Amino acid sequence: MELRIAHLYADLLNIYGDRGNTIVLQRRAQWRGIAVSVQSIGLGRELAWQDFDLIFVGGGQDRQQTLVAADLRQTKAAALSAARDDGRVILAVCGGYQLLGHSYRGADGGELPGLGLFDLHTVHPGSAVPRCIGDVVVRCDWDEQRRTLVGFENHGGRTYLGPRCAPLGSVVAGFGNNGRDGGEGARTHNAFGTYLHGSLLPKNPWFADHLIATALRRRYGAATTLSRLDDSLEAAAHEALERRTLQH
Ligand code: GLN
């Protein structure tokens, strides 16, 4: 089997160790004997979406987002929405997540149109309002084992979901999308958006495997399974962070 990953704007959207997410996907697949390719697709390049099983876009601040937003619309919008409709796996973190919604209003009040891949919009209330910063624990109710994701968030923008998209999880600790409605992230088809970084997938191997398995099943059939890896160190770290965060 083979897993083909596209990493969008790796050079611009890369705060909080976003490349760690693609490295985790790569290594966890390779450890099971699955061939992996990671292609970096930056400004000005078309996205040949049919060539990829999984598309990743990381986080950035308003300045990088402004550069990326126009390029996303001009060279990648149609491809990303076709990829979503076809069930390709998409993971977008923080700044990238905001741009896959309908719009992002930045700290300066300027509005960046997004792609509308997720039915959501984001508003930054301005730099006088405290940012949402800290450790997060999120419970994924859609997961049959209702597992949690742990991570770190740091965003000024508040994200509001529309009726055509569900949250990625419910906030157990932290702010999540907007600090009010208890939701964190978004999911639709096999596309996932989240504010969690630090980075997300090294801290949450089960979610990395969920993305890999979903991507492989689309291509190789529903019976595709992943062999177990020894994640005892990561599980201990996950539990420790969960415990520490819930104490506060
Ligand atoms: N600029 C966005 C915000 O502050 C995203 C920040 C980020 O990616 N860390 O809301």
PDB file of C-alpha atoms and ligand atoms in Angstrom:
ATOM      1  CA  MET A   1       0.000   0.000   0.000  1.00  0.00           C
ATOM      2  CA  GLU A   2       0.958   3.587  -0.515  1.00  0.00           C
ATOM      3  CA  LEU A   3      -0.030   6.839   1.230  1.00  0.00           C
ATOM      4  CA  ARG A   4       0.402  10.046  -0.767  1.00  0.00           C
ATOM      5  CA  ILE A   5       0.443  13.210   1.340  1.00  0.00           C
ATOM      6  CA  ALA A   6       0.260  16.816   0.130  1.00  0.00           C
ATOM      7  CA  HIS A   7       1.546  19.420   2.578  1.00  0.00           C
ATOM      8  CA  LEU A   8       0.229  22.859   1.605  1.00  0.00           C
ATOM      9  CA  TYR A   9       2.294  25.992   2.276  1.00  0.00           C
ATOM     10  CA  ALA A  10       4.829  24.160   4.452  1.00  0.00           C
ATOM     11  CA  ASP A  11       7.101  27.226   4.378  1.00  0.00           C
ATOM     12  CA  LEU A  12       4.449  29.805   5.353  1.00  0.00           C
ATOM     13  CA  LEU A  13       2.039  27.940   7.626  1.00  0.00           C
ATOM     14  CA  ASN A  14       4.464  26.270   9.962  1.00  0.00           C
ATOM     15  CA  ILE A  15       4.234  27.718  13.467  1.00  0.00           C
ATOM     16  CA  TYR A  16       4.015  25.332  16.433  1.00  0.00           C
ATOM     17  CA  GLY A  17       5.792  22.483  14.689  1.00  0.00           C
ATOM     18  CA  ASP A  18       3.187  21.813  12.038  1.00  0.00           C
ATOM     19  CA  ARG A  19       5.617  19.679  10.045  1.00  0.00           C
ATOM     20  CA  GLY A  20       5.589  17.287  13.007  1.00  0.00           C
ATOM     21  CA  ASN A  21       2.109  16.290  11.882  1.00  0.00           C
ATOM     22  CA  THR A  22       3.253  15.133   8.461  1.00  0.00           C
ATOM     23  CA  ILE A  23       6.307  13.404   9.963  1.00  0.00           C
ATOM     24  CA  VAL A  24       4.041  11.414  12.313  1.00  0.00           C
ATOM     25  CA  LEU A  25       1.754  10.358   9.460  1.00  0.00           C
ATOM     26  CA  GLN A  26       4.779   9.356   7.435  1.00  0.00           C
ATOM     27  CA  ARG A  27       6.527   7.351  10.147  1.00  0.00           C
ATOM     28  CA  ARG A  28       3.429   5.579  11.452  1.00  0.00           C
ATOM     29  CA  ALA A  29       2.623   4.416   7.929  1.00  0.00           C
ATOM     30  CA  GLN A  30       6.227   3.403   7.187  1.00  0.00           C
ATOM     31  CA  TRP A  31       6.506   1.419  10.432  1.00  0.00           C
ATOM     32  CA  ARG A  32       3.719  -0.754   9.011  1.00  0.00           C
ATOM     33  CA  GLY A  33       5.443  -1.236   5.688  1.00  0.00           C
ATOM     34  CA  ILE A  34       3.274   1.309   3.847  1.00  0.00           C
ATOM     35  CA  ALA A  35       5.123   3.431   1.282  1.00  0.00           C
ATOM     36  CA  VAL A  36       4.752   7.182   1.836  1.00  0.00           C
ATOM     37  CA  SER A  37       5.379  10.254  -0.268  1.00  0.00           C
ATOM     38  CA  VAL A  38       5.082  13.812   1.019  1.00  0.00           C
ATOM     39  CA  GLN A  39       4.863  16.602  -1.533  1.00  0.00           C
ATOM     40  CA  SER A  40       5.116  20.199  -0.483  1.00  0.00           C
ATOM     41  CA  ILE A  41       2.809  22.447  -2.504  1.00  0.00           C
ATOM     42  CA  GLY A  42       3.331  26.160  -2.041  1.00  0.00           C
ATOM     43  CA  LEU A  43       2.258  29.500  -3.460  1.00  0.00           C
ATOM     44  CA  GLY A  44       1.319  29.526  -7.138  1.00  0.00           C
ATOM     45  CA  ARG A  45       1.160  25.746  -7.568  1.00  0.00           C
ATOM     46  CA  GLU A  46      -1.962  23.917  -8.648  1.00  0.00           C
ATOM     47  CA  LEU A  47      -3.106  21.046  -6.423  1.00  0.00           C
ATOM     48  CA  ALA A  48      -3.527  17.860  -8.484  1.00  0.00           C
ATOM     49  CA  TRP A  49      -5.925  16.502  -5.846  1.00  0.00           C
ATOM     50  CA  GLN A  50      -6.421  13.106  -7.474  1.00  0.00           C
ATOM     51  CA  ASP A  51      -2.745  12.374  -6.825  1.00  0.00           C
ATOM     52  CA  PHE A  52      -3.184  12.578  -3.034  1.00  0.00           C
ATOM     53  CA  ASP A  53      -4.843  10.522  -0.313  1.00  0.00           C
ATOM     54  CA  LEU A  54      -4.330  13.070   2.443  1.00  0.00           C
ATOM     55  CA  ILE A  55      -3.923  16.841   2.354  1.00  0.00           C
ATOM     56  CA  PHE A  56      -2.489  18.773   5.294  1.00  0.00           C
ATOM     57  CA  VAL A  57      -2.431  22.520   5.931  1.00  0.00           C
ATOM     58  CA  GLY A  58      -0.871  24.052   9.050  1.00  0.00           C
ATOM     59  CA  GLY A  59      -1.157  27.241  11.087  1.00  0.00           C
ATOM     60  CA  GLY A  60       0.073  30.776  10.593  1.00  0.00           C
ATOM     61  CA  GLN A  61      -0.528  34.267  11.807  1.00  0.00           C
ATOM     62  CA  ASP A  62      -2.595  36.950  10.101  1.00  0.00           C
ATOM     63  CA  ARG A  63       0.310  38.111   7.916  1.00  0.00           C
ATOM     64  CA  GLN A  64       0.980  34.664   6.455  1.00  0.00           C
ATOM     65  CA  GLN A  65      -2.733  34.000   6.199  1.00  0.00           C
ATOM     66  CA  THR A  66      -3.190  37.072   3.994  1.00  0.00           C
ATOM     67  CA  LEU A  67      -0.556  35.750   1.568  1.00  0.00           C
ATOM     68  CA  VAL A  68      -2.046  32.281   1.566  1.00  0.00           C
ATOM     69  CA  ALA A  69      -5.743  33.254   1.346  1.00  0.00           C
ATOM     70  CA  ALA A  70      -5.505  34.800  -2.128  1.00  0.00           C
ATOM     71  CA  ASP A  71      -3.406  31.904  -3.428  1.00  0.00           C
ATOM     72  CA  LEU A  72      -5.794  29.317  -1.988  1.00  0.00           C
ATOM     73  CA  ARG A  73      -8.694  30.915  -3.842  1.00  0.00           C
ATOM     74  CA  GLN A  74      -6.791  31.338  -7.093  1.00  0.00           C
ATOM     75  CA  THR A  75      -4.955  28.038  -7.425  1.00  0.00           C
ATOM     76  CA  LYS A  76      -6.406  25.464  -5.022  1.00  0.00           C
ATOM     77  CA  ALA A  77     -10.094  26.190  -4.262  1.00  0.00           C
ATOM     78  CA  ALA A  78     -11.708  23.916  -6.863  1.00  0.00           C
ATOM     79  CA  ALA A  79      -9.228  21.110  -6.170  1.00  0.00           C
ATOM     80  CA  LEU A  80      -9.761  21.205  -2.416  1.00  0.00           C
ATOM     81  CA  SER A  81     -13.515  21.142  -2.679  1.00  0.00           C
ATOM     82  CA  ALA A  82     -13.359  18.235  -5.180  1.00  0.00           C
ATOM     83  CA  ALA A  83     -11.001  16.408  -2.789  1.00  0.00           C
ATOM     84  CA  ARG A  84     -13.393  16.945   0.123  1.00  0.00           C
ATOM     85  CA  ASP A  85     -16.425  15.771  -1.887  1.00  0.00           C
ATOM     86  CA  ASP A  86     -14.500  12.672  -2.988  1.00  0.00           C
ATOM     87  CA  GLY A  87     -13.748  11.723   0.624  1.00  0.00           C
ATOM     88  CA  ARG A  88     -10.036  12.486   0.568  1.00  0.00           C
ATOM     89  CA  VAL A  89      -8.675  13.128   4.032  1.00  0.00           C
ATOM     90  CA  ILE A  90      -8.000  16.789   4.786  1.00  0.00           C
ATOM     91  CA  LEU A  91      -6.496  18.071   8.041  1.00  0.00           C
ATOM     92  CA  ALA A  92      -6.255  21.814   8.651  1.00  0.00           C
ATOM     93  CA  VAL A  93      -4.793  23.381  11.791  1.00  0.00           C
ATOM     94  CA  CYS A  94      -5.402  26.857  13.244  1.00  0.00           C
ATOM     95  CA  GLY A  95      -4.637  29.510  10.584  1.00  0.00           C
ATOM     96  CA  GLY A  96      -5.215  26.948   7.808  1.00  0.00           C
ATOM     97  CA  TYR A  97      -8.422  25.813   9.498  1.00  0.00           C
ATOM     98  CA  GLN A  98      -9.748  29.387   9.592  1.00  0.00           C
ATOM     99  CA  LEU A  99      -9.077  29.835   5.864  1.00  0.00           C
ATOM    100  CA  LEU A 100     -11.028  26.713   4.920  1.00  0.00           C
ATOM    101  CA  GLY A 101     -14.164  28.307   6.392  1.00  0.00           C
ATOM    102  CA  HIS A 102     -16.215  30.972   4.619  1.00  0.00           C
ATOM    103  CA  SER A 103     -14.234  33.926   5.924  1.00  0.00           C
ATOM    104  CA  TYR A 104     -11.696  35.153   8.460  1.00  0.00           C
ATOM    105  CA  ARG A 105     -11.894  38.691   9.826  1.00  0.00           C
ATOM    106  CA  GLY A 106      -8.421  39.495  11.108  1.00  0.00           C
ATOM    107  CA  ALA A 107      -7.281  41.505  14.126  1.00  0.00           C
ATOM    108  CA  ASP A 108      -7.198  44.679  11.998  1.00  0.00           C
ATOM    109  CA  GLY A 109     -10.826  44.200  10.928  1.00  0.00           C
ATOM    110  CA  GLY A 110      -9.941  43.265   7.339  1.00  0.00           C
ATOM    111  CA  GLU A 111     -11.933  40.366   5.925  1.00  0.00           C
ATOM    112  CA  LEU A 112     -10.239  37.485   4.119  1.00  0.00           C
ATOM    113  CA  PRO A 113     -12.605  35.346   2.077  1.00  0.00           C
ATOM    114  CA  GLY A 114     -12.000  31.633   2.680  1.00  0.00           C
ATOM    115  CA  LEU A 115     -12.896  28.532   0.676  1.00  0.00           C
ATOM    116  CA  GLY A 116     -16.120  27.513   2.393  1.00  0.00           C
ATOM    117  CA  LEU A 117     -14.913  23.915   2.636  1.00  0.00           C
ATOM    118  CA  PHE A 118     -16.223  23.988   6.191  1.00  0.00           C
ATOM    119  CA  ASP A 119     -19.504  25.745   7.008  1.00  0.00           C
ATOM    120  CA  LEU A 120     -17.997  28.180   9.505  1.00  0.00           C
ATOM    121  CA  HIS A 121     -16.647  31.684   9.819  1.00  0.00           C
ATOM    122  CA  THR A 122     -14.060  33.255  12.110  1.00  0.00           C
ATOM    123  CA  VAL A 123     -13.857  36.693  13.650  1.00  0.00           C
ATOM    124  CA  HIS A 124     -10.841  38.081  15.507  1.00  0.00           C
ATOM    125  CA  PRO A 125     -12.179  40.603  18.050  1.00  0.00           C
ATOM    126  CA  GLY A 126      -8.989  42.705  17.887  1.00  0.00           C
ATOM    127  CA  SER A 127      -5.719  42.714  19.790  1.00  0.00           C
ATOM    128  CA  ALA A 128      -7.249  44.354  22.895  1.00  0.00           C
ATOM    129  CA  VAL A 129      -9.221  41.165  23.603  1.00  0.00           C
ATOM    130  CA  PRO A 130      -7.240  38.307  25.221  1.00  0.00           C
ATOM    131  CA  ARG A 131      -6.232  35.450  22.933  1.00  0.00           C
ATOM    132  CA  CYS A 132      -7.332  31.872  23.566  1.00  0.00           C
ATOM    133  CA  ILE A 133      -4.122  30.321  24.835  1.00  0.00           C
ATOM    134  CA  GLY A 134      -3.396  27.147  26.774  1.00  0.00           C
ATOM    135  CA  ASP A 135      -3.687  23.387  26.982  1.00  0.00           C
ATOM    136  CA  VAL A 136      -6.824  21.808  25.583  1.00  0.00           C
ATOM    137  CA  VAL A 137      -8.612  18.509  26.111  1.00  0.00           C
ATOM    138  CA  VAL A 138     -11.348  17.633  23.640  1.00  0.00           C
ATOM    139  CA  ARG A 139     -13.633  14.589  23.669  1.00  0.00           C
ATOM    140  CA  CYS A 140     -14.521  13.153  20.270  1.00  0.00           C
ATOM    141  CA  ASP A 141     -18.078  11.887  20.645  1.00  0.00           C
ATOM    142  CA  TRP A 142     -18.112  10.549  17.076  1.00  0.00           C
ATOM    143  CA  ASP A 143     -15.296   8.138  17.924  1.00  0.00           C
ATOM    144  CA  GLU A 144     -16.713   4.781  19.027  1.00  0.00           C
ATOM    145  CA  GLN A 145     -14.385   4.801  22.029  1.00  0.00           C
ATOM    146  CA  ARG A 146     -15.030   8.512  22.654  1.00  0.00           C
ATOM    147  CA  ARG A 147     -11.311   9.127  22.883  1.00  0.00           C
ATOM    148  CA  THR A 148      -9.834  12.512  23.673  1.00  0.00           C
ATOM    149  CA  LEU A 149      -7.451  14.771  21.837  1.00  0.00           C
ATOM    150  CA  VAL A 150      -4.960  16.810  23.826  1.00  0.00           C
ATOM    151  CA  GLY A 151      -3.086  19.807  22.499  1.00  0.00           C
ATOM    152  CA  PHE A 152      -2.214  23.442  22.846  1.00  0.00           C
ATOM    153  CA  GLU A 153      -4.152  26.359  21.393  1.00  0.00           C
ATOM    154  CA  ASN A 154      -3.118  29.921  20.669  1.00  0.00           C
ATOM    155  CA  HIS A 155      -5.535  31.945  18.570  1.00  0.00           C
ATOM    156  CA  GLY A 156      -7.239  35.308  18.603  1.00  0.00           C
ATOM    157  CA  GLY A 157      -9.936  34.353  16.099  1.00  0.00           C
ATOM    158  CA  ARG A 158     -13.247  32.988  17.339  1.00  0.00           C
ATOM    159  CA  THR A 159     -14.816  30.410  15.062  1.00  0.00           C
ATOM    160  CA  TYR A 160     -18.568  29.854  14.693  1.00  0.00           C
ATOM    161  CA  LEU A 161     -19.924  26.744  13.010  1.00  0.00           C
ATOM    162  CA  GLY A 162     -22.924  26.702  10.692  1.00  0.00           C
ATOM    163  CA  PRO A 163     -25.459  23.859  10.507  1.00  0.00           C
ATOM    164  CA  ARG A 164     -23.619  21.959   7.764  1.00  0.00           C
ATOM    165  CA  CYS A 165     -20.615  21.072   9.871  1.00  0.00           C
ATOM    166  CA  ALA A 166     -20.121  19.329  13.195  1.00  0.00           C
ATOM    167  CA  PRO A 167     -17.416  20.110  15.739  1.00  0.00           C
ATOM    168  CA  LEU A 168     -14.387  17.815  15.885  1.00  0.00           C
ATOM    169  CA  GLY A 169     -15.016  17.420  19.594  1.00  0.00           C
ATOM    170  CA  SER A 170     -16.442  18.905  22.748  1.00  0.00           C
ATOM    171  CA  VAL A 171     -14.208  20.946  24.988  1.00  0.00           C
ATOM    172  CA  VAL A 172     -13.339  19.315  28.305  1.00  0.00           C
ATOM    173  CA  ALA A 173     -10.698  21.941  29.113  1.00  0.00           C
ATOM    174  CA  GLY A 174      -9.595  25.008  27.177  1.00  0.00           C
ATOM    175  CA  PHE A 175     -11.390  27.418  24.842  1.00  0.00           C
ATOM    176  CA  GLY A 176     -11.899  25.573  21.561  1.00  0.00           C
ATOM    177  CA  ASN A 177     -13.616  27.339  18.665  1.00  0.00           C
ATOM    178  CA  ASN A 178     -14.863  30.405  20.499  1.00  0.00           C
ATOM    179  CA  GLY A 179     -14.758  29.819  24.274  1.00  0.00           C
ATOM    180  CA  ARG A 180     -18.549  29.826  24.449  1.00  0.00           C
ATOM    181  CA  ASP A 181     -20.377  26.996  22.734  1.00  0.00           C
ATOM    182  CA  GLY A 182     -18.182  24.126  23.951  1.00  0.00           C
ATOM    183  CA  GLY A 183     -17.148  22.997  20.472  1.00  0.00           C
ATOM    184  CA  GLU A 184     -13.635  22.535  19.147  1.00  0.00           C
ATOM    185  CA  GLY A 185     -12.701  22.202  15.487  1.00  0.00           C
ATOM    186  CA  ALA A 186     -14.886  21.015  12.654  1.00  0.00           C
ATOM    187  CA  ARG A 187     -15.499  17.955  10.552  1.00  0.00           C
ATOM    188  CA  THR A 188     -17.340  17.242   7.351  1.00  0.00           C
ATOM    189  CA  HIS A 189     -16.886  14.295   4.942  1.00  0.00           C
ATOM    190  CA  ASN A 190     -13.324  13.191   5.792  1.00  0.00           C
ATOM    191  CA  ALA A 191     -12.119  16.755   6.343  1.00  0.00           C
ATOM    192  CA  PHE A 192     -11.052  17.853   9.824  1.00  0.00           C
ATOM    193  CA  GLY A 193     -10.183  21.298  11.142  1.00  0.00           C
ATOM    194  CA  THR A 194      -8.805  22.107  14.581  1.00  0.00           C
ATOM    195  CA  TYR A 195      -7.099  24.730  16.727  1.00  0.00           C
ATOM    196  CA  LEU A 196      -4.939  22.083  18.399  1.00  0.00           C
ATOM    197  CA  HIS A 197      -1.252  22.171  17.739  1.00  0.00           C
ATOM    198  CA  GLY A 198       1.984  21.649  19.538  1.00  0.00           C
ATOM    199  CA  SER A 199       1.802  19.549  17.305  1.00  0.00           C
ATOM    200  CA  LEU A 200      -1.458  17.634  17.164  1.00  0.00           C
ATOM    201  CA  LEU A 201      -0.577  14.204  15.799  1.00  0.00           C
ATOM    202  CA  PRO A 202       2.537  13.374  17.886  1.00  0.00           C
ATOM    203  CA  LYS A 203       0.376  13.880  20.978  1.00  0.00           C
ATOM    204  CA  ASN A 204      -2.608  11.940  19.629  1.00  0.00           C
ATOM    205  CA  PRO A 205      -1.415   8.816  17.801  1.00  0.00           C
ATOM    206  CA  TRP A 206      -4.944   7.358  17.669  1.00  0.00           C
ATOM    207  CA  PHE A 207      -6.086  10.326  15.606  1.00  0.00           C
ATOM    208  CA  ALA A 208      -3.066  10.028  13.303  1.00  0.00           C
ATOM    209  CA  ASP A 209      -4.043   6.377  12.734  1.00  0.00           C
ATOM    210  CA  HIS A 210      -7.663   7.353  12.162  1.00  0.00           C
ATOM    211  CA  LEU A 211      -6.535   9.684   9.360  1.00  0.00           C
ATOM    212  CA  ILE A 212      -4.182   7.098   7.838  1.00  0.00           C
ATOM    213  CA  ALA A 213      -6.785   4.309   7.983  1.00  0.00           C
ATOM    214  CA  THR A 214      -9.517   6.524   6.513  1.00  0.00           C
ATOM    215  CA  ALA A 215      -7.229   7.568   3.662  1.00  0.00           C
ATOM    216  CA  LEU A 216      -6.186   3.967   2.905  1.00  0.00           C
ATOM    217  CA  ARG A 217      -9.730   2.561   3.118  1.00  0.00           C
ATOM    218  CA  ARG A 218     -10.951   4.947   0.430  1.00  0.00           C
ATOM    219  CA  ARG A 219      -8.316   3.565  -1.904  1.00  0.00           C
ATOM    220  CA  TYR A 220      -7.847  -0.052  -0.849  1.00  0.00           C
ATOM    221  CA  GLY A 221     -11.260  -0.978   0.559  1.00  0.00           C
ATOM    222  CA  ALA A 222     -13.148  -0.891   3.825  1.00  0.00           C
ATOM    223  CA  ALA A 223     -11.437  -4.015   5.176  1.00  0.00           C
ATOM    224  CA  THR A 224      -8.044  -2.283   5.376  1.00  0.00           C
ATOM    225  CA  THR A 225      -6.671  -2.330   8.904  1.00  0.00           C
ATOM    226  CA  LEU A 226      -3.536  -0.984  10.539  1.00  0.00           C
ATOM    227  CA  SER A 227      -1.339  -3.171  12.709  1.00  0.00           C
ATOM    228  CA  ARG A 228      -0.855  -2.037  16.302  1.00  0.00           C
ATOM    229  CA  LEU A 229       2.193  -0.029  17.287  1.00  0.00           C
ATOM    230  CA  ASP A 230       3.672   0.332  20.751  1.00  0.00           C
ATOM    231  CA  ASP A 231       2.350   3.739  21.835  1.00  0.00           C
ATOM    232  CA  SER A 232       2.871   3.293  25.576  1.00  0.00           C
ATOM    233  CA  LEU A 233       5.114   6.369  25.879  1.00  0.00           C
ATOM    234  CA  GLU A 234       2.668   8.554  23.973  1.00  0.00           C
ATOM    235  CA  ALA A 235      -0.276   7.156  25.953  1.00  0.00           C
ATOM    236  CA  ALA A 236       1.472   8.037  29.230  1.00  0.00           C
ATOM    237  CA  ALA A 237       2.220  11.568  27.992  1.00  0.00           C
ATOM    238  CA  HIS A 238      -1.391  11.923  26.830  1.00  0.00           C
ATOM    239  CA  GLU A 239      -2.720  10.866  30.216  1.00  0.00           C
ATOM    240  CA  ALA A 240      -0.321  13.151  32.082  1.00  0.00           C
ATOM    241  CA  LEU A 241      -1.359  16.167  30.038  1.00  0.00           C
ATOM    242  CA  GLU A 242      -5.016  15.298  30.417  1.00  0.00           C
ATOM    243  CA  ARG A 243      -4.635  14.973  34.183  1.00  0.00           C
ATOM    244  CA  ARG A 244      -2.633  18.171  34.570  1.00  0.00           C
ATOM    245  CA  THR A 245      -5.003  20.176  32.387  1.00  0.00           C
ATOM    246  CA  LEU A 246      -8.114  18.964  34.197  1.00  0.00           C
ATOM    247  CA  GLN A 247      -6.643  19.912  37.578  1.00  0.00           C
ATOM    248  CA  HIS A 248      -6.497  23.590  36.561  1.00  0.00           C
TER     249      HIS A 248
HETATM  250  N1  GLN B   1      -4.124  34.427  13.086  1.00  0.00           N
HETATM  251  C1  GLN B   1      -4.994  33.511  13.669  1.00  0.00           C
HETATM  252  C2  GLN B   1      -5.503  33.924  15.031  1.00  0.00           C
HETATM  253  O1  GLN B   1      -4.769  34.519  15.826  1.00  0.00           O
HETATM  254  C3  GLN B   1      -4.352  32.135  13.708  1.00  0.00           C
HETATM  255  C4  GLN B   1      -3.242  32.019  14.705  1.00  0.00           C
HETATM  256  C5  GLN B   1      -2.475  30.758  14.601  1.00  0.00           C
HETATM  257  O2  GLN B   1      -2.444  30.054  13.564  1.00  0.00           O
HETATM  258  N2  GLN B   1      -1.811  30.466  15.673  1.00  0.00           N
HETATM  259  O3  GLN B   1      -6.627  33.663  15.306  1.00  0.00           O
END
